[in-house]
Amino acid sequence: MTAPDPAPARPAERGLRAVVFDLDGTLFDHPSAALAGLRAWVASLGRTSSAQLEEAWLRAEERWFRAWREGEVDFAGQRRGRLRDVLPLLGLPVGDDDALDALFTGGFLPAYERAWAGYDDVAAALDVLRRSGLRTAVLTNGPGDQQNAKIAAIGLAGRLGPVLTAVELGFAKPDPRAFHAVCERLGLAPAEVLYVGDDHEVDVLGARAAGLRAAHLDRTGAGPLDEPDRLESLHDLAAHLGEGVRPAGP
């Protein structure tokens, strides 16, 4: 008689004690909010947005956020850099640092904040983790006040465990120190922690280099498609964790 295949191990049996999440693009819908905020801000300037402008804004955001992450500019500097790249496309003058700061904080930023929203798969995933006994935390690149405000705005305050931000830590993902800091806060070894994020390079490869487990949340299907720990949605998290973790339901 052939013995049945063994059941998949429960998370605790595999040594997993916690799941740490990225925030933007993972729990919080930053891409949608950024574009909605851009369109509203451009309209307030008496201009009309376009696909080309929106692509330029996203490129500028990626370029300057990377520059901040790598220590080339400070956080205000990456905001100014985005405006310097995009304002000429709107036919608007590029002012000095004070003018750029005022334009960002008084124009784009409030429009962005009005568009803040979460993803519809987050609550169920957190319920799965709560029932499984796994702890949770957030490790995010950004300033603490803004990132915590996002968490509160999408109804997740008090549901995510500790929230660690790059500005408060003094170093950003994929620096291994950032990942080690959240493990230390949880009192766990890196191998006991799964990191879930949408940026394959920063979140997945960065976490693995620091000794954590990692899963890529590929909401847009951008890949890499050969990533073995790839989730298309947080609804896939229960299956990824294995038997004993069941999706929330009535």
PDB file of C-alpha atoms in Angstrom:
ATOM      1  CA  MET A   1       0.000   0.000   0.000  1.00  0.00           C
ATOM      2  CA  THR A   2       1.425   3.366  -1.002  1.00  0.00           C
ATOM      3  CA  ALA A   3       1.741   5.852   1.833  1.00  0.00           C
ATOM      4  CA  PRO A   4      -0.105   9.125   1.258  1.00  0.00           C
ATOM      5  CA  ASP A   5       1.929  12.186   0.497  1.00  0.00           C
ATOM      6  CA  PRO A   6       2.623  14.180   3.646  1.00  0.00           C
ATOM      7  CA  ALA A   7       0.467  17.275   4.116  1.00  0.00           C
ATOM      8  CA  PRO A   8       2.160  20.635   3.630  1.00  0.00           C
ATOM      9  CA  ALA A   9       3.683  21.867   6.859  1.00  0.00           C
ATOM     10  CA  ARG A  10       1.927  24.560   8.811  1.00  0.00           C
ATOM     11  CA  PRO A  11       3.850  27.847   9.030  1.00  0.00           C
ATOM     12  CA  ALA A  12       4.948  27.223  12.636  1.00  0.00           C
ATOM     13  CA  GLU A  13       6.192  23.782  11.656  1.00  0.00           C
ATOM     14  CA  ARG A  14       8.346  25.380   8.969  1.00  0.00           C
ATOM     15  CA  GLY A  15       9.842  27.814  11.452  1.00  0.00           C
ATOM     16  CA  LEU A  16       7.872  30.831  10.208  1.00  0.00           C
ATOM     17  CA  ARG A  17       6.888  33.212  12.986  1.00  0.00           C
ATOM     18  CA  ALA A  18       5.978  36.509  11.288  1.00  0.00           C
ATOM     19  CA  VAL A  19       5.054  38.172   8.011  1.00  0.00           C
ATOM     20  CA  VAL A  20       6.371  41.680   7.374  1.00  0.00           C
ATOM     21  CA  PHE A  21       4.811  43.796   4.650  1.00  0.00           C
ATOM     22  CA  ASP A  22       5.966  46.593   2.433  1.00  0.00           C
ATOM     23  CA  LEU A  23       3.399  49.420   2.346  1.00  0.00           C
ATOM     24  CA  ASP A  24       3.237  51.310  -0.975  1.00  0.00           C
ATOM     25  CA  GLY A  25       2.019  49.052  -3.752  1.00  0.00           C
ATOM     26  CA  THR A  26       1.486  46.199  -1.283  1.00  0.00           C
ATOM     27  CA  LEU A  27      -1.070  47.287   1.337  1.00  0.00           C
ATOM     28  CA  PHE A  28      -1.596  50.861   0.153  1.00  0.00           C
ATOM     29  CA  ASP A  29      -2.509  51.639  -3.466  1.00  0.00           C
ATOM     30  CA  HIS A  30       0.169  54.228  -4.116  1.00  0.00           C
ATOM     31  CA  PRO A  31       0.161  53.895  -7.946  1.00  0.00           C
ATOM     32  CA  SER A  32      -3.528  54.805  -8.231  1.00  0.00           C
ATOM     33  CA  ALA A  33      -3.281  57.586  -5.665  1.00  0.00           C
ATOM     34  CA  ALA A  34      -0.205  59.073  -7.341  1.00  0.00           C
ATOM     35  CA  LEU A  35      -1.879  59.276 -10.739  1.00  0.00           C
ATOM     36  CA  ALA A  36      -5.171  60.570  -9.336  1.00  0.00           C
ATOM     37  CA  GLY A  37      -3.287  63.175  -7.332  1.00  0.00           C
ATOM     38  CA  LEU A  38      -1.238  64.213 -10.358  1.00  0.00           C
ATOM     39  CA  ARG A  39      -4.336  64.678 -12.515  1.00  0.00           C
ATOM     40  CA  ALA A  40      -6.115  66.760  -9.874  1.00  0.00           C
ATOM     41  CA  TRP A  41      -3.026  68.878  -9.228  1.00  0.00           C
ATOM     42  CA  VAL A  42      -2.407  69.497 -12.942  1.00  0.00           C
ATOM     43  CA  ALA A  43      -6.048  70.528 -13.371  1.00  0.00           C
ATOM     44  CA  SER A  44      -5.682  72.987 -10.476  1.00  0.00           C
ATOM     45  CA  LEU A  45      -2.792  74.592 -12.395  1.00  0.00           C
ATOM     46  CA  GLY A  46      -5.041  75.127 -15.407  1.00  0.00           C
ATOM     47  CA  ARG A  47      -3.353  72.393 -17.401  1.00  0.00           C
ATOM     48  CA  THR A  48      -4.517  69.054 -18.784  1.00  0.00           C
ATOM     49  CA  SER A  49      -2.828  65.791 -17.937  1.00  0.00           C
ATOM     50  CA  SER A  50      -1.814  63.313 -20.623  1.00  0.00           C
ATOM     51  CA  ALA A  51      -0.402  59.814 -20.901  1.00  0.00           C
ATOM     52  CA  GLN A  52       3.012  61.278 -21.722  1.00  0.00           C
ATOM     53  CA  LEU A  53       2.955  63.555 -18.699  1.00  0.00           C
ATOM     54  CA  GLU A  54       1.873  60.738 -16.415  1.00  0.00           C
ATOM     55  CA  GLU A  55       4.628  58.462 -17.710  1.00  0.00           C
ATOM     56  CA  ALA A  56       7.142  61.270 -17.156  1.00  0.00           C
ATOM     57  CA  TRP A  57       5.896  61.776 -13.594  1.00  0.00           C
ATOM     58  CA  LEU A  58       6.210  58.071 -12.784  1.00  0.00           C
ATOM     59  CA  ARG A  59       9.711  57.962 -14.281  1.00  0.00           C
ATOM     60  CA  ALA A  60      10.697  61.015 -12.257  1.00  0.00           C
ATOM     61  CA  GLU A  61       9.263  59.480  -9.098  1.00  0.00           C
ATOM     62  CA  GLU A  62      11.231  56.277  -9.636  1.00  0.00           C
ATOM     63  CA  ARG A  63      14.443  58.121 -10.522  1.00  0.00           C
ATOM     64  CA  TRP A  64      14.396  60.517  -7.602  1.00  0.00           C
ATOM     65  CA  PHE A  65      13.104  58.058  -5.027  1.00  0.00           C
ATOM     66  CA  ARG A  66      15.987  55.770  -5.950  1.00  0.00           C
ATOM     67  CA  ALA A  67      18.385  58.719  -5.560  1.00  0.00           C
ATOM     68  CA  TRP A  68      16.987  59.339  -2.068  1.00  0.00           C
ATOM     69  CA  ARG A  69      17.148  55.640  -1.191  1.00  0.00           C
ATOM     70  CA  GLU A  70      20.814  55.557  -2.197  1.00  0.00           C
ATOM     71  CA  GLY A  71      21.635  58.664  -0.176  1.00  0.00           C
ATOM     72  CA  GLU A  72      22.236  61.026  -3.089  1.00  0.00           C
ATOM     73  CA  VAL A  73      19.541  63.526  -2.012  1.00  0.00           C
ATOM     74  CA  ASP A  74      17.452  64.056   1.110  1.00  0.00           C
ATOM     75  CA  PHE A  75      13.704  63.382   1.202  1.00  0.00           C
ATOM     76  CA  ALA A  76      12.756  66.950   0.297  1.00  0.00           C
ATOM     77  CA  GLY A  77      15.332  66.810  -2.494  1.00  0.00           C
ATOM     78  CA  GLN A  78      13.662  63.869  -4.188  1.00  0.00           C
ATOM     79  CA  ARG A  79      10.376  65.794  -4.203  1.00  0.00           C
ATOM     80  CA  ARG A  80      12.064  68.826  -5.737  1.00  0.00           C
ATOM     81  CA  GLY A  81      13.743  66.635  -8.329  1.00  0.00           C
ATOM     82  CA  ARG A  82      10.394  65.319  -9.516  1.00  0.00           C
ATOM     83  CA  LEU A  83       9.060  68.839  -9.962  1.00  0.00           C
ATOM     84  CA  ARG A  84      12.180  69.995 -11.805  1.00  0.00           C
ATOM     85  CA  ASP A  85      11.687  67.135 -14.273  1.00  0.00           C
ATOM     86  CA  VAL A  86       7.975  67.700 -14.832  1.00  0.00           C
ATOM     87  CA  LEU A  87       7.272  71.425 -14.547  1.00  0.00           C
ATOM     88  CA  PRO A  88       8.890  72.238 -17.933  1.00  0.00           C
ATOM     89  CA  LEU A  89       6.547  69.715 -19.547  1.00  0.00           C
ATOM     90  CA  LEU A  90       3.661  71.790 -18.203  1.00  0.00           C
ATOM     91  CA  GLY A  91       5.177  74.997 -19.506  1.00  0.00           C
ATOM     92  CA  LEU A  92       5.699  76.245 -15.965  1.00  0.00           C
ATOM     93  CA  PRO A  93       8.807  77.860 -14.457  1.00  0.00           C
ATOM     94  CA  VAL A  94      11.072  75.964 -12.078  1.00  0.00           C
ATOM     95  CA  GLY A  95      11.567  78.083  -8.992  1.00  0.00           C
ATOM     96  CA  ASP A  96      14.065  77.843  -6.152  1.00  0.00           C
ATOM     97  CA  ASP A  97      13.939  75.221  -3.416  1.00  0.00           C
ATOM     98  CA  ASP A  98      11.448  77.180  -1.297  1.00  0.00           C
ATOM     99  CA  ALA A  99       9.106  77.632  -4.252  1.00  0.00           C
ATOM    100  CA  LEU A 100       9.336  73.957  -5.161  1.00  0.00           C
ATOM    101  CA  ASP A 101       8.650  72.901  -1.573  1.00  0.00           C
ATOM    102  CA  ALA A 102       5.581  75.137  -1.438  1.00  0.00           C
ATOM    103  CA  LEU A 103       4.315  73.841  -4.767  1.00  0.00           C
ATOM    104  CA  PHE A 104       4.706  70.218  -3.711  1.00  0.00           C
ATOM    105  CA  THR A 105       3.264  70.501  -0.194  1.00  0.00           C
ATOM    106  CA  GLY A 106       0.513  72.916  -1.183  1.00  0.00           C
ATOM    107  CA  GLY A 107      -0.353  71.421  -4.566  1.00  0.00           C
ATOM    108  CA  PHE A 108       0.472  67.838  -5.399  1.00  0.00           C
ATOM    109  CA  LEU A 109       0.630  66.476  -1.847  1.00  0.00           C
ATOM    110  CA  PRO A 110      -2.928  67.336  -0.730  1.00  0.00           C
ATOM    111  CA  ALA A 111      -4.302  66.070  -4.054  1.00  0.00           C
ATOM    112  CA  TYR A 112      -2.387  62.822  -3.526  1.00  0.00           C
ATOM    113  CA  GLU A 113      -3.671  62.498   0.047  1.00  0.00           C
ATOM    114  CA  ARG A 114      -7.294  62.907  -1.067  1.00  0.00           C
ATOM    115  CA  ALA A 115      -6.843  59.856  -3.318  1.00  0.00           C
ATOM    116  CA  TRP A 116      -5.432  57.526  -0.651  1.00  0.00           C
ATOM    117  CA  ALA A 117      -6.917  54.021  -0.708  1.00  0.00           C
ATOM    118  CA  GLY A 118      -6.032  50.460   0.178  1.00  0.00           C
ATOM    119  CA  TYR A 119      -6.382  47.238  -1.762  1.00  0.00           C
ATOM    120  CA  ASP A 120      -9.419  45.001  -1.373  1.00  0.00           C
ATOM    121  CA  ASP A 121      -7.388  41.883  -0.572  1.00  0.00           C
ATOM    122  CA  VAL A 122      -5.602  43.219   2.502  1.00  0.00           C
ATOM    123  CA  ALA A 123      -8.196  42.648   5.243  1.00  0.00           C
ATOM    124  CA  ALA A 124      -8.698  38.998   4.327  1.00  0.00           C
ATOM    125  CA  ALA A 125      -4.935  38.377   4.272  1.00  0.00           C
ATOM    126  CA  LEU A 126      -4.545  39.904   7.730  1.00  0.00           C
ATOM    127  CA  ASP A 127      -7.376  37.721   9.014  1.00  0.00           C
ATOM    128  CA  VAL A 128      -5.550  34.675   7.659  1.00  0.00           C
ATOM    129  CA  LEU A 129      -2.386  35.650   9.511  1.00  0.00           C
ATOM    130  CA  ARG A 130      -4.237  36.429  12.747  1.00  0.00           C
ATOM    131  CA  ARG A 131      -5.924  33.010  12.758  1.00  0.00           C
ATOM    132  CA  SER A 132      -2.649  31.266  11.980  1.00  0.00           C
ATOM    133  CA  GLY A 133      -0.908  32.900  14.922  1.00  0.00           C
ATOM    134  CA  LEU A 134       1.665  34.668  12.741  1.00  0.00           C
ATOM    135  CA  ARG A 135       2.778  38.101  13.844  1.00  0.00           C
ATOM    136  CA  THR A 136       2.847  41.043  11.440  1.00  0.00           C
ATOM    137  CA  ALA A 137       4.806  44.247  10.933  1.00  0.00           C
ATOM    138  CA  VAL A 138       5.505  46.847   8.248  1.00  0.00           C
ATOM    139  CA  LEU A 139       8.875  47.924   6.877  1.00  0.00           C
ATOM    140  CA  THR A 140       8.552  50.808   4.444  1.00  0.00           C
ATOM    141  CA  ASN A 141      10.775  53.326   2.712  1.00  0.00           C
ATOM    142  CA  GLY A 142       9.425  56.733   3.618  1.00  0.00           C
ATOM    143  CA  PRO A 143       8.823  59.174   6.493  1.00  0.00           C
ATOM    144  CA  GLY A 144       7.090  57.875   9.591  1.00  0.00           C
ATOM    145  CA  ASP A 145       4.397  60.527   9.810  1.00  0.00           C
ATOM    146  CA  GLN A 146       3.231  60.055   6.229  1.00  0.00           C
ATOM    147  CA  GLN A 147       3.432  56.267   6.226  1.00  0.00           C
ATOM    148  CA  ASN A 148       1.508  55.965   9.494  1.00  0.00           C
ATOM    149  CA  ALA A 149      -1.072  58.422   8.167  1.00  0.00           C
ATOM    150  CA  LYS A 150      -1.559  56.176   5.131  1.00  0.00           C
ATOM    151  CA  ILE A 151      -2.048  53.153   7.367  1.00  0.00           C
ATOM    152  CA  ALA A 152      -4.661  55.028   9.411  1.00  0.00           C
ATOM    153  CA  ALA A 153      -6.414  56.359   6.304  1.00  0.00           C
ATOM    154  CA  ILE A 154      -6.972  52.862   4.902  1.00  0.00           C
ATOM    155  CA  GLY A 155      -8.281  51.494   8.205  1.00  0.00           C
ATOM    156  CA  LEU A 156      -5.265  49.416   9.249  1.00  0.00           C
ATOM    157  CA  ALA A 157      -4.091  51.310  12.334  1.00  0.00           C
ATOM    158  CA  GLY A 158      -3.547  48.819  15.149  1.00  0.00           C
ATOM    159  CA  ARG A 159      -3.800  45.790  12.860  1.00  0.00           C
ATOM    160  CA  LEU A 160      -0.233  45.546  11.570  1.00  0.00           C
ATOM    161  CA  GLY A 161       2.141  45.358  14.505  1.00  0.00           C
ATOM    162  CA  PRO A 162       5.185  47.643  14.559  1.00  0.00           C
ATOM    163  CA  VAL A 163       5.727  50.037  11.650  1.00  0.00           C
ATOM    164  CA  LEU A 164       9.358  50.802  10.806  1.00  0.00           C
ATOM    165  CA  THR A 165      10.209  53.511   8.293  1.00  0.00           C
ATOM    166  CA  ALA A 166      13.426  54.312   6.472  1.00  0.00           C
ATOM    167  CA  VAL A 167      13.553  57.942   7.573  1.00  0.00           C
ATOM    168  CA  GLU A 168      13.333  56.972  11.244  1.00  0.00           C
ATOM    169  CA  LEU A 169      15.834  54.122  10.860  1.00  0.00           C
ATOM    170  CA  GLY A 170      18.351  56.183   8.905  1.00  0.00           C
ATOM    171  CA  PHE A 171      18.692  53.610   6.135  1.00  0.00           C
ATOM    172  CA  ALA A 172      16.344  52.300   3.470  1.00  0.00           C
ATOM    173  CA  LYS A 173      15.578  48.982   1.838  1.00  0.00           C
ATOM    174  CA  PRO A 174      17.369  47.126   0.314  1.00  0.00           C
ATOM    175  CA  ASP A 175      20.022  47.906   2.941  1.00  0.00           C
ATOM    176  CA  PRO A 176      20.195  44.719   5.047  1.00  0.00           C
ATOM    177  CA  ARG A 177      20.154  46.853   8.197  1.00  0.00           C
ATOM    178  CA  ALA A 178      16.558  47.835   7.466  1.00  0.00           C
ATOM    179  CA  PHE A 179      15.422  44.219   7.291  1.00  0.00           C
ATOM    180  CA  HIS A 180      17.468  43.275  10.340  1.00  0.00           C
ATOM    181  CA  ALA A 181      15.924  46.169  12.277  1.00  0.00           C
ATOM    182  CA  VAL A 182      12.391  44.850  11.839  1.00  0.00           C
ATOM    183  CA  CYS A 183      13.509  41.342  12.811  1.00  0.00           C
ATOM    184  CA  GLU A 184      15.118  42.757  15.944  1.00  0.00           C
ATOM    185  CA  ARG A 185      11.954  44.699  16.777  1.00  0.00           C
ATOM    186  CA  LEU A 186       9.996  41.449  16.538  1.00  0.00           C
ATOM    187  CA  GLY A 187      12.634  39.558  18.490  1.00  0.00           C
ATOM    188  CA  LEU A 188      12.981  36.996  15.702  1.00  0.00           C
ATOM    189  CA  ALA A 189      15.759  35.601  13.563  1.00  0.00           C
ATOM    190  CA  PRO A 190      15.644  36.627   9.881  1.00  0.00           C
ATOM    191  CA  ALA A 191      14.925  33.028   8.817  1.00  0.00           C
ATOM    192  CA  GLU A 192      11.724  33.126  10.899  1.00  0.00           C
ATOM    193  CA  VAL A 193      10.335  36.099   8.951  1.00  0.00           C
ATOM    194  CA  LEU A 194       8.650  36.286   5.536  1.00  0.00           C
ATOM    195  CA  TYR A 195       8.815  39.652   3.769  1.00  0.00           C
ATOM    196  CA  VAL A 196       6.090  40.465   1.212  1.00  0.00           C
ATOM    197  CA  GLY A 197       6.520  43.374  -1.197  1.00  0.00           C
ATOM    198  CA  ASP A 198       5.828  44.544  -4.731  1.00  0.00           C
ATOM    199  CA  ASP A 199       9.350  45.634  -5.752  1.00  0.00           C
ATOM    200  CA  HIS A 200      11.288  42.537  -6.748  1.00  0.00           C
ATOM    201  CA  GLU A 201      14.713  44.138  -6.542  1.00  0.00           C
ATOM    202  CA  VAL A 202      14.241  46.127  -3.358  1.00  0.00           C
ATOM    203  CA  ASP A 203      11.804  43.964  -1.412  1.00  0.00           C
ATOM    204  CA  VAL A 204      12.409  40.394  -2.525  1.00  0.00           C
ATOM    205  CA  LEU A 205      16.089  40.292  -3.399  1.00  0.00           C
ATOM    206  CA  GLY A 206      16.866  42.726  -0.591  1.00  0.00           C
ATOM    207  CA  ALA A 207      15.057  40.618   2.010  1.00  0.00           C
ATOM    208  CA  ARG A 208      16.715  37.414   0.844  1.00  0.00           C
ATOM    209  CA  ALA A 209      20.144  39.010   0.924  1.00  0.00           C
ATOM    210  CA  ALA A 210      19.441  39.903   4.560  1.00  0.00           C
ATOM    211  CA  GLY A 211      18.512  36.300   5.380  1.00  0.00           C
ATOM    212  CA  LEU A 212      14.719  36.629   5.385  1.00  0.00           C
ATOM    213  CA  ARG A 213      12.282  34.620   3.332  1.00  0.00           C
ATOM    214  CA  ALA A 214      10.495  36.675   0.673  1.00  0.00           C
ATOM    215  CA  ALA A 215       7.476  36.618  -1.611  1.00  0.00           C
ATOM    216  CA  HIS A 216       6.937  38.921  -4.575  1.00  0.00           C
ATOM    217  CA  LEU A 217       3.482  40.502  -4.766  1.00  0.00           C
ATOM    218  CA  ASP A 218       3.214  41.041  -8.519  1.00  0.00           C
ATOM    219  CA  ARG A 219      -0.119  42.855  -8.794  1.00  0.00           C
ATOM    220  CA  THR A 220       0.568  44.168 -12.305  1.00  0.00           C
ATOM    221  CA  GLY A 221       1.993  41.011 -13.866  1.00  0.00           C
ATOM    222  CA  ALA A 222       5.286  42.760 -14.621  1.00  0.00           C
ATOM    223  CA  GLY A 223       7.293  39.789 -13.370  1.00  0.00           C
ATOM    224  CA  PRO A 224       9.774  38.306 -13.222  1.00  0.00           C
ATOM    225  CA  LEU A 225       7.392  35.507 -14.079  1.00  0.00           C
ATOM    226  CA  ASP A 226       9.920  32.831 -13.146  1.00  0.00           C
ATOM    227  CA  GLU A 227      10.036  34.011  -9.529  1.00  0.00           C
ATOM    228  CA  PRO A 228       9.112  30.855  -7.552  1.00  0.00           C
ATOM    229  CA  ASP A 229       7.540  32.785  -4.655  1.00  0.00           C
ATOM    230  CA  ARG A 230       5.260  34.997  -6.728  1.00  0.00           C
ATOM    231  CA  LEU A 231       1.799  36.115  -5.612  1.00  0.00           C
ATOM    232  CA  GLU A 232      -0.653  37.793  -7.972  1.00  0.00           C
ATOM    233  CA  SER A 233      -2.774  38.961  -5.033  1.00  0.00           C
ATOM    234  CA  LEU A 234      -2.713  38.804  -1.254  1.00  0.00           C
ATOM    235  CA  HIS A 235      -5.559  36.317  -1.651  1.00  0.00           C
ATOM    236  CA  ASP A 236      -2.752  33.922  -2.705  1.00  0.00           C
ATOM    237  CA  LEU A 237      -0.961  34.303   0.625  1.00  0.00           C
ATOM    238  CA  ALA A 238      -2.842  31.510   2.414  1.00  0.00           C
ATOM    239  CA  ALA A 239      -1.907  28.963  -0.241  1.00  0.00           C
ATOM    240  CA  HIS A 240       1.676  30.194  -0.191  1.00  0.00           C
ATOM    241  CA  LEU A 241       1.903  29.659   3.555  1.00  0.00           C
ATOM    242  CA  GLY A 242       0.530  26.127   3.341  1.00  0.00           C
ATOM    243  CA  GLU A 243      -2.025  23.959   5.080  1.00  0.00           C
ATOM    244  CA  GLY A 244      -3.459  25.208   8.331  1.00  0.00           C
ATOM    245  CA  VAL A 245      -3.855  28.731   7.002  1.00  0.00           C
ATOM    246  CA  ARG A 246      -7.296  29.139   5.542  1.00  0.00           C
ATOM    247  CA  PRO A 247      -8.696  32.194   3.803  1.00  0.00           C
ATOM    248  CA  ALA A 248     -11.206  34.299   5.720  1.00  0.00           C
ATOM    249  CA  GLY A 249     -14.831  33.655   4.950  1.00  0.00           C
ATOM    250  CA  PRO A 250     -18.334  33.748   6.406  1.00  0.00           C
TER     251      PRO A 250
END
